[in-house]
PDB file of C-alpha atoms in Angstrom:
ATOM      1  CA  UNK K  14      21.933  10.726  -7.227  1.00 79.00           C
ATOM      2  CA  UNK K  15      18.770   9.943  -5.257  1.00 91.00           C
ATOM      3  CA  UNK K  16      18.840   7.397  -2.440  1.00 97.00           C
ATOM      4  CA  UNK K  17      16.443   4.449  -2.163  1.00 97.00           C
ATOM      5  CA  UNK K  18      14.692   6.273   0.697  1.00 96.00           C
ATOM      6  CA  UNK K  19      14.179   9.391  -1.429  1.00 97.00           C
ATOM      7  CA  UNK K  20      12.884   7.307  -4.320  1.00 97.00           C
ATOM      8  CA  UNK K  21      10.329   5.414  -2.230  1.00 97.00           C
ATOM      9  CA  UNK K  22       9.256   8.631  -0.497  1.00 97.00           C
ATOM     10  CA  UNK K  23       8.600  10.197  -3.906  1.00 98.00           C
ATOM     11  CA  UNK K  24       6.971   7.269  -5.710  1.00 98.00           C
ATOM     12  CA  UNK K  25       5.311   5.459  -2.789  1.00 98.00           C
ATOM     13  CA  UNK K  26       2.406   7.880  -2.141  1.00 98.00           C
ATOM     14  CA  UNK K  27       1.750   8.241  -5.883  1.00 98.00           C
ATOM     15  CA  UNK K  28       1.565   4.486  -6.256  1.00 98.00           C
ATOM     16  CA  UNK K  29      -0.669   4.135  -3.198  1.00 98.00           C
ATOM     17  CA  UNK K  30      -3.171   6.638  -4.628  1.00 98.00           C
ATOM     18  CA  UNK K  31      -3.104   4.816  -7.965  1.00 98.00           C
ATOM     19  CA  UNK K  32      -3.668   1.507  -6.161  1.00 98.00           C
ATOM     20  CA  UNK K  33      -6.707   2.881  -4.313  1.00 98.00           C
ATOM     21  CA  UNK K  34      -8.108   4.320  -7.549  1.00 98.00           C
ATOM     22  CA  UNK K  35      -7.770   1.063  -9.473  1.00 98.00           C
ATOM     23  CA  UNK K  36      -8.598  -1.303  -6.628  1.00 98.00           C
ATOM     24  CA  UNK K  37      -5.121  -2.800  -6.640  1.00 98.00           C
ATOM     25  CA  UNK K  38      -5.146  -2.276  -2.869  1.00 98.00           C
ATOM     26  CA  UNK K  39      -8.442  -2.584  -1.003  1.00 98.00           C
ATOM     27  CA  UNK K  40      -8.788  -1.910   2.707  1.00 98.00           C
ATOM     28  CA  UNK K  41     -11.675  -3.093   4.887  1.00 98.00           C
ATOM     29  CA  UNK K  42     -10.651  -3.585   8.540  1.00 97.00           C
ATOM     30  CA  UNK K  43     -14.265  -3.596   9.796  1.00 97.00           C
ATOM     31  CA  UNK K  44     -15.479  -6.179   7.264  1.00 97.00           C
ATOM     32  CA  UNK K  45     -12.350  -8.150   6.357  1.00 97.00           C
ATOM     33  CA  UNK K  46     -11.751 -10.067   3.171  1.00 97.00           C
ATOM     34  CA  UNK K  47     -11.551 -13.855   3.210  1.00 97.00           C
ATOM     35  CA  UNK K  48      -8.242 -14.931   1.710  1.00 95.00           C
ATOM     36  CA  UNK K  49      -7.828 -18.250  -0.094  1.00 91.00           C
ATOM     37  CA  UNK K  50      -6.404 -19.668   3.143  1.00 92.00           C
ATOM     38  CA  UNK K  51      -9.697 -18.924   4.892  1.00 96.00           C
ATOM     39  CA  UNK K  52      -8.169 -16.275   7.149  1.00 96.00           C
ATOM     40  CA  UNK K  53     -10.034 -12.982   7.463  1.00 97.00           C
ATOM     41  CA  UNK K  54      -7.690 -10.147   6.482  1.00 98.00           C
ATOM     42  CA  UNK K  55      -8.273  -6.342   6.357  1.00 98.00           C
ATOM     43  CA  UNK K  56      -6.364  -5.876   3.117  1.00 98.00           C
ATOM     44  CA  UNK K  57      -6.547  -7.335  -0.367  1.00 97.00           C
ATOM     45  CA  UNK K  58      -3.867  -6.700  -2.963  1.00 97.00           C
ATOM     46  CA  UNK K  59      -4.046  -7.352  -6.708  1.00 97.00           C
ATOM     47  CA  UNK K  60      -1.283  -5.474  -8.513  1.00 97.00           C
ATOM     48  CA  UNK K  61      -2.518  -6.770 -11.874  1.00 97.00           C
ATOM     49  CA  UNK K  62      -4.947  -3.848 -11.773  1.00 98.00           C
ATOM     50  CA  UNK K  63      -2.024  -1.535 -12.582  1.00 98.00           C
ATOM     51  CA  UNK K  64      -1.987  -3.014 -16.085  1.00 98.00           C
ATOM     52  CA  UNK K  65      -5.185  -1.087 -16.825  1.00 97.00           C
ATOM     53  CA  UNK K  66      -3.377   2.238 -17.268  1.00 98.00           C
ATOM     54  CA  UNK K  67      -0.242   2.897 -19.292  1.00 98.00           C
ATOM     55  CA  UNK K  68       0.646   5.854 -17.084  1.00 98.00           C
ATOM     56  CA  UNK K  69       0.788   3.708 -13.958  1.00 98.00           C
ATOM     57  CA  UNK K  70       2.833   1.022 -15.698  1.00 98.00           C
ATOM     58  CA  UNK K  71       5.249   3.783 -16.672  1.00 98.00           C
ATOM     59  CA  UNK K  72       5.302   5.098 -13.091  1.00 98.00           C
ATOM     60  CA  UNK K  73       6.308   1.663 -11.802  1.00 98.00           C
ATOM     61  CA  UNK K  74       8.997   1.390 -14.471  1.00 98.00           C
ATOM     62  CA  UNK K  75      10.316   4.868 -13.596  1.00 98.00           C
ATOM     63  CA  UNK K  76      10.596   3.853  -9.945  1.00 98.00           C
ATOM     64  CA  UNK K  77      12.394   0.595 -10.713  1.00 98.00           C
ATOM     65  CA  UNK K  78      14.785   2.409 -13.056  1.00 98.00           C
ATOM     66  CA  UNK K  79      15.630   4.993 -10.387  1.00 98.00           C
ATOM     67  CA  UNK K  80      16.093   2.244  -7.787  1.00 98.00           C
ATOM     68  CA  UNK K  81      18.620   0.430  -9.966  1.00 98.00           C
ATOM     69  CA  UNK K  82      20.517   3.690 -10.426  1.00 98.00           C
ATOM     70  CA  UNK K  83      20.481   4.333  -6.669  1.00 98.00           C
ATOM     71  CA  UNK K  84      21.850   0.834  -6.081  1.00 98.00           C
ATOM     72  CA  UNK K  85      24.513   1.334  -8.794  1.00 98.00           C
ATOM     73  CA  UNK K  86      23.300  -1.946 -10.237  1.00 98.00           C
ATOM     74  CA  UNK K  87      23.350  -2.525 -13.991  1.00 98.00           C
ATOM     75  CA  UNK K  88      21.992  -6.061 -14.389  1.00 98.00           C
ATOM     76  CA  UNK K  89      22.633  -8.093 -17.500  1.00 98.00           C
ATOM     77  CA  UNK K  90      19.176  -9.664 -17.325  1.00 98.00           C
ATOM     78  CA  UNK K  91      15.752  -8.663 -16.002  1.00 98.00           C
ATOM     79  CA  UNK K  92      13.701 -11.557 -14.622  1.00 98.00           C
ATOM     80  CA  UNK K  93      10.021 -11.429 -13.707  1.00 98.00           C
ATOM     81  CA  UNK K  94       8.075 -13.766 -11.461  1.00 97.00           C
ATOM     82  CA  UNK K  95       5.163 -15.538 -13.117  1.00 95.00           C
ATOM     83  CA  UNK K  96       2.715 -14.208 -13.693  1.00 93.00           C
ATOM     84  CA  UNK K  97       2.205 -10.819 -12.056  1.00 93.00           C
ATOM     85  CA  UNK K  98       5.846  -9.763 -12.222  1.00 97.00           C
ATOM     86  CA  UNK K  99       6.202 -10.495 -15.933  1.00 98.00           C
ATOM     87  CA  UNK K 100       4.570  -7.354 -17.425  1.00 98.00           C
ATOM     88  CA  UNK K 101       6.571  -4.992 -15.210  1.00 98.00           C
ATOM     89  CA  UNK K 102       9.794  -6.891 -15.867  1.00 98.00           C
ATOM     90  CA  UNK K 103       9.017  -6.631 -19.589  1.00 98.00           C
ATOM     91  CA  UNK K 104       8.469  -2.872 -19.406  1.00 98.00           C
ATOM     92  CA  UNK K 105      11.715  -2.418 -17.462  1.00 98.00           C
ATOM     93  CA  UNK K 106      13.699  -4.692 -19.790  1.00 98.00           C
ATOM     94  CA  UNK K 107      12.410  -2.773 -22.805  1.00 98.00           C
ATOM     95  CA  UNK K 108      13.260   0.556 -21.132  1.00 98.00           C
ATOM     96  CA  UNK K 109      16.813  -0.607 -20.365  1.00 98.00           C
ATOM     97  CA  UNK K 110      17.198  -2.680 -23.534  1.00 98.00           C
ATOM     98  CA  UNK K 111      18.074  -5.790 -21.521  1.00 98.00           C
ATOM     99  CA  UNK K 112      17.375  -9.489 -22.042  1.00 98.00           C
ATOM    100  CA  UNK K 113      14.198 -10.702 -20.352  1.00 98.00           C
ATOM    101  CA  UNK K 114      13.449 -13.951 -18.566  1.00 98.00           C
ATOM    102  CA  UNK K 115      10.665 -15.140 -16.307  1.00 97.00           C
ATOM    103  CA  UNK K 116      10.473 -17.637 -13.488  1.00 97.00           C
ATOM    104  CA  UNK K 117       7.605 -20.061 -12.962  1.00 93.00           C
ATOM    105  CA  UNK K 118       6.640 -21.287  -9.491  1.00 83.00           C
ATOM    106  CA  UNK K 119       7.750 -24.769 -10.603  1.00 67.00           C
ATOM    107  CA  UNK K 120       9.114 -26.542 -13.659  1.00 63.00           C
ATOM    108  CA  UNK K 121       6.740 -27.476 -16.458  1.00 45.00           C
ATOM    109  CA  UNK K 122       5.544 -31.087 -16.406  1.00 45.00           C
ATOM    110  CA  UNK K 123       5.733 -31.301 -20.195  1.00 46.00           C
ATOM    111  CA  UNK K 124       7.930 -30.270 -23.107  1.00 46.00           C
ATOM    112  CA  UNK K 125      11.433 -29.298 -21.992  1.00 47.00           C
ATOM    113  CA  UNK K 126      10.395 -28.957 -18.355  1.00 56.00           C
ATOM    114  CA  UNK K 127      11.763 -25.432 -17.972  1.00 78.00           C
ATOM    115  CA  UNK K 128      11.112 -23.399 -14.841  1.00 92.00           C
ATOM    116  CA  UNK K 129      12.794 -20.307 -16.305  1.00 96.00           C
ATOM    117  CA  UNK K 130      12.022 -19.106 -19.821  1.00 95.00           C
ATOM    118  CA  UNK K 131      14.116 -16.786 -21.966  1.00 95.00           C
ATOM    119  CA  UNK K 132      17.574 -18.252 -21.357  1.00 95.00           C
ATOM    120  CA  UNK K 133      18.328 -19.868 -24.668  1.00 88.00           C
ATOM    121  CA  UNK K 134      19.041 -23.511 -25.469  1.00 88.00           C
ATOM    122  CA  UNK K 135      21.150 -24.416 -22.441  1.00 92.00           C
ATOM    123  CA  UNK K 136      18.866 -22.734 -19.884  1.00 92.00           C
ATOM    124  CA  UNK K 137      21.689 -20.929 -18.082  1.00 96.00           C
ATOM    125  CA  UNK K 138      22.429 -17.334 -17.077  1.00 97.00           C
ATOM    126  CA  UNK K 139      26.165 -18.155 -17.327  1.00 97.00           C
ATOM    127  CA  UNK K 140      27.027 -16.265 -14.156  1.00 97.00           C
ATOM    128  CA  UNK K 141      25.461 -13.003 -15.321  1.00 98.00           C
ATOM    129  CA  UNK K 142      23.820 -10.519 -12.957  1.00 98.00           C
ATOM    130  CA  UNK K 143      20.035 -10.612 -12.718  1.00 98.00           C
ATOM    131  CA  UNK K 144      17.459  -8.257 -11.230  1.00 98.00           C
ATOM    132  CA  UNK K 145      14.321 -10.064 -10.098  1.00 98.00           C
ATOM    133  CA  UNK K 146      11.053  -8.143 -10.466  1.00 98.00           C
ATOM    134  CA  UNK K 147       8.190  -9.155  -8.172  1.00 98.00           C
ATOM    135  CA  UNK K 148       4.741  -7.614  -7.780  1.00 97.00           C
ATOM    136  CA  UNK K 149       4.108  -8.316  -4.084  1.00 98.00           C
ATOM    137  CA  UNK K 150       6.267  -9.545  -1.224  1.00 97.00           C
ATOM    138  CA  UNK K 151       3.969 -11.165   1.334  1.00 94.00           C
ATOM    139  CA  UNK K 152       5.594 -13.943   3.369  1.00 93.00           C
ATOM    140  CA  UNK K 153       8.428 -13.999   0.840  1.00 95.00           C
ATOM    141  CA  UNK K 154       8.081 -17.665  -0.078  1.00 94.00           C
ATOM    142  CA  UNK K 155       7.432 -17.207  -3.805  1.00 94.00           C
ATOM    143  CA  UNK K 156      10.128 -14.526  -4.131  1.00 96.00           C
ATOM    144  CA  UNK K 157      12.696 -16.688  -2.335  1.00 97.00           C
ATOM    145  CA  UNK K 158      11.811 -19.657  -4.548  1.00 95.00           C
ATOM    146  CA  UNK K 159      12.363 -17.502  -7.645  1.00 97.00           C
ATOM    147  CA  UNK K 160      15.723 -16.255  -6.344  1.00 97.00           C
ATOM    148  CA  UNK K 161      16.861 -19.830  -5.700  1.00 96.00           C
ATOM    149  CA  UNK K 162      15.731 -20.936  -9.158  1.00 96.00           C
ATOM    150  CA  UNK K 163      17.782 -18.142 -10.753  1.00 97.00           C
ATOM    151  CA  UNK K 164      20.858 -19.106  -8.713  1.00 97.00           C
ATOM    152  CA  UNK K 165      20.428 -22.752  -9.695  1.00 95.00           C
ATOM    153  CA  UNK K 166      20.314 -21.621 -13.331  1.00 96.00           C
ATOM    154  CA  UNK K 167      23.687 -19.894 -12.944  1.00 97.00           C
ATOM    155  CA  UNK K 168      22.459 -16.389 -12.247  1.00 98.00           C
ATOM    156  CA  UNK K 169      23.744 -13.837  -9.743  1.00 98.00           C
ATOM    157  CA  UNK K 170      20.710 -12.084  -8.242  1.00 98.00           C
ATOM    158  CA  UNK K 171      21.731  -9.573  -5.541  1.00 98.00           C
ATOM    159  CA  UNK K 172      18.472  -7.588  -5.677  1.00 98.00           C
ATOM    160  CA  UNK K 173      14.744  -8.241  -5.848  1.00 98.00           C
ATOM    161  CA  UNK K 174      12.608  -5.185  -6.628  1.00 98.00           C
ATOM    162  CA  UNK K 175       8.869  -5.293  -5.934  1.00 98.00           C
ATOM    163  CA  UNK K 176       5.874  -3.008  -6.240  1.00 98.00           C
ATOM    164  CA  UNK K 177       4.496  -3.480  -2.722  1.00 98.00           C
ATOM    165  CA  UNK K 178       5.197  -5.329   0.517  1.00 98.00           C
ATOM    166  CA  UNK K 179       3.198  -6.025   3.660  1.00 97.00           C
ATOM    167  CA  UNK K 180       6.484  -5.779   5.559  1.00 95.00           C
ATOM    168  CA  UNK K 181       5.928  -9.035   7.441  1.00 95.00           C
ATOM    169  CA  UNK K 182       8.735 -10.367   9.628  1.00 94.00           C
ATOM    170  CA  UNK K 183       8.514 -13.708   7.815  1.00 94.00           C
ATOM    171  CA  UNK K 184       9.606 -12.073   4.556  1.00 96.00           C
ATOM    172  CA  UNK K 185      12.395 -10.094   6.210  1.00 96.00           C
ATOM    173  CA  UNK K 186      13.751 -13.226   7.882  1.00 96.00           C
ATOM    174  CA  UNK K 187      13.492 -15.251   4.672  1.00 96.00           C
ATOM    175  CA  UNK K 188      15.583 -12.766   2.700  1.00 97.00           C
ATOM    176  CA  UNK K 189      18.134 -12.472   5.518  1.00 97.00           C
ATOM    177  CA  UNK K 190      18.622 -16.237   5.425  1.00 97.00           C
ATOM    178  CA  UNK K 191      19.501 -16.325   1.710  1.00 97.00           C
ATOM    179  CA  UNK K 192      23.012 -17.372   0.745  1.00 96.00           C
ATOM    180  CA  UNK K 193      24.177 -15.928  -1.578  1.00 96.00           C
ATOM    181  CA  UNK K 194      22.522 -12.756  -0.359  1.00 98.00           C
ATOM    182  CA  UNK K 195      19.650 -11.021  -2.131  1.00 98.00           C
ATOM    183  CA  UNK K 196      18.242  -7.741  -0.842  1.00 98.00           C
ATOM    184  CA  UNK K 197      14.604  -6.797  -1.399  1.00 98.00           C
ATOM    185  CA  UNK K 198      13.383  -3.255  -2.034  1.00 98.00           C
ATOM    186  CA  UNK K 199       9.850  -2.099  -2.775  1.00 98.00           C
ATOM    187  CA  UNK K 200       8.378   1.052  -4.273  1.00 98.00           C
ATOM    188  CA  UNK K 201       5.518   1.154  -1.759  1.00 98.00           C
ATOM    189  CA  UNK K 202       5.802   0.080   1.867  1.00 97.00           C
ATOM    190  CA  UNK K 203       2.949  -0.886   4.179  1.00 98.00           C
ATOM    191  CA  UNK K 204       3.362   2.126   6.537  1.00 97.00           C
ATOM    192  CA  UNK K 205       3.398   4.595   3.632  1.00 98.00           C
ATOM    193  CA  UNK K 206       0.321   2.890   2.188  1.00 98.00           C
ATOM    194  CA  UNK K 207      -1.594   3.343   5.459  1.00 98.00           C
ATOM    195  CA  UNK K 208      -0.389   6.934   5.905  1.00 98.00           C
ATOM    196  CA  UNK K 209      -1.584   7.782   2.388  1.00 98.00           C
ATOM    197  CA  UNK K 210      -4.911   6.011   2.968  1.00 98.00           C
ATOM    198  CA  UNK K 211      -5.553   8.241   5.995  1.00 98.00           C
ATOM    199  CA  UNK K 212      -4.491  11.376   4.121  1.00 98.00           C
ATOM    200  CA  UNK K 213      -6.901  10.744   1.234  1.00 98.00           C
ATOM    201  CA  UNK K 214      -9.736   9.745   3.562  1.00 98.00           C
ATOM    202  CA  UNK K 215      -9.860   6.095   2.559  1.00 98.00           C
ATOM    203  CA  UNK K 216      -9.623   4.937   6.197  1.00 98.00           C
ATOM    204  CA  UNK K 217     -10.002   6.632   9.566  1.00 98.00           C
ATOM    205  CA  UNK K 218      -7.214   6.888  12.121  1.00 98.00           C
ATOM    206  CA  UNK K 219      -8.893   4.143  14.157  1.00 97.00           C
ATOM    207  CA  UNK K 220      -9.020   1.887  11.103  1.00 98.00           C
ATOM    208  CA  UNK K 221      -5.387   2.711  10.424  1.00 98.00           C
ATOM    209  CA  UNK K 222      -4.498   1.415  13.877  1.00 98.00           C
ATOM    210  CA  UNK K 223      -6.387  -1.802  13.087  1.00 97.00           C
ATOM    211  CA  UNK K 224      -4.358  -2.152   9.909  1.00 98.00           C
ATOM    212  CA  UNK K 225      -1.097  -1.595  11.789  1.00 97.00           C
ATOM    213  CA  UNK K 226      -2.050  -4.248  14.352  1.00 97.00           C
ATOM    214  CA  UNK K 227      -2.742  -6.732  11.536  1.00 97.00           C
ATOM    215  CA  UNK K 228       0.869  -6.635  10.418  1.00 95.00           C
ATOM    216  CA  UNK K 229       2.033  -7.527  13.925  1.00 93.00           C
ATOM    217  CA  UNK K 230       0.035 -10.782  13.883  1.00 95.00           C
ATOM    218  CA  UNK K 231      -1.576 -11.321  10.458  1.00 96.00           C
ATOM    219  CA  UNK K 232      -2.810 -14.861  11.066  1.00 94.00           C
ATOM    220  CA  UNK K 233      -4.088 -14.166  14.564  1.00 96.00           C
ATOM    221  CA  UNK K 234      -5.612 -10.757  13.782  1.00 98.00           C
ATOM    222  CA  UNK K 235      -8.979 -12.092  12.629  1.00 97.00           C
ATOM    223  CA  UNK K 236      -9.680 -14.144  15.750  1.00 96.00           C
ATOM    224  CA  UNK K 237      -8.599 -11.270  17.999  1.00 96.00           C
ATOM    225  CA  UNK K 238     -11.079  -8.973  16.276  1.00 96.00           C
ATOM    226  CA  UNK K 239     -13.974 -11.417  16.154  1.00 96.00           C
ATOM    227  CA  UNK K 240     -13.502 -12.678  12.597  1.00 96.00           C
ATOM    228  CA  UNK K 241     -13.088 -16.444  12.607  1.00 95.00           C
ATOM    229  CA  UNK K 242     -11.189 -18.311   9.949  1.00 96.00           C
ATOM    230  CA  UNK K 243     -13.449 -19.739   7.262  1.00 95.00           C
ATOM    231  CA  UNK K 244     -12.911 -23.485   7.002  1.00 90.00           C
ATOM    232  CA  UNK K 245     -12.626 -24.630   3.401  1.00 77.00           C
TER     233      UNK K 245
END
């Protein structure tokens, strides 16, 4: 049986190359992107671009399937975060022939007011095991909120699997603080993404160093490099 490390080493570079091809990951350390927060950042991620090719959706599903096997985890339910995690959770649930649910960022303000869909009339997981599928783990806030919503709905969610992570300390600390515990694993890590970007000629070694320094201080990186926050 493959280990998580072997799985990410195998799938990570393939996914990085696919992300560069589709524009799911864009790198521009010398002319940073302006995020919604106004901060200038050298990376922009939109994993919804993976939906454009069936082969890449299958690649993501293959990786998640192998990760579950490596973790010896056979969940009763596959849950996706709304909205970007839903298609990949659906593909995985169909592959494994498991029930599917999805978690909104908040409860609906109309109808039955559900935050989680796909649970039946009583809206409960009834203590069953759940695997949460996320597209991106940034600061971890949205993922943590989804985990807590599943727990509140009677689910046991020991693992969150995601496509990509920036590897920020904020996310690591947020998952460590969860009780009951939930461990996060991603197909593609930030260091592997940068390593692959250098190998394929997307960025230079100097630009790679700029990208590494961003992760150390993402919200201070722009000012340090002469890119002021854009006030909204």
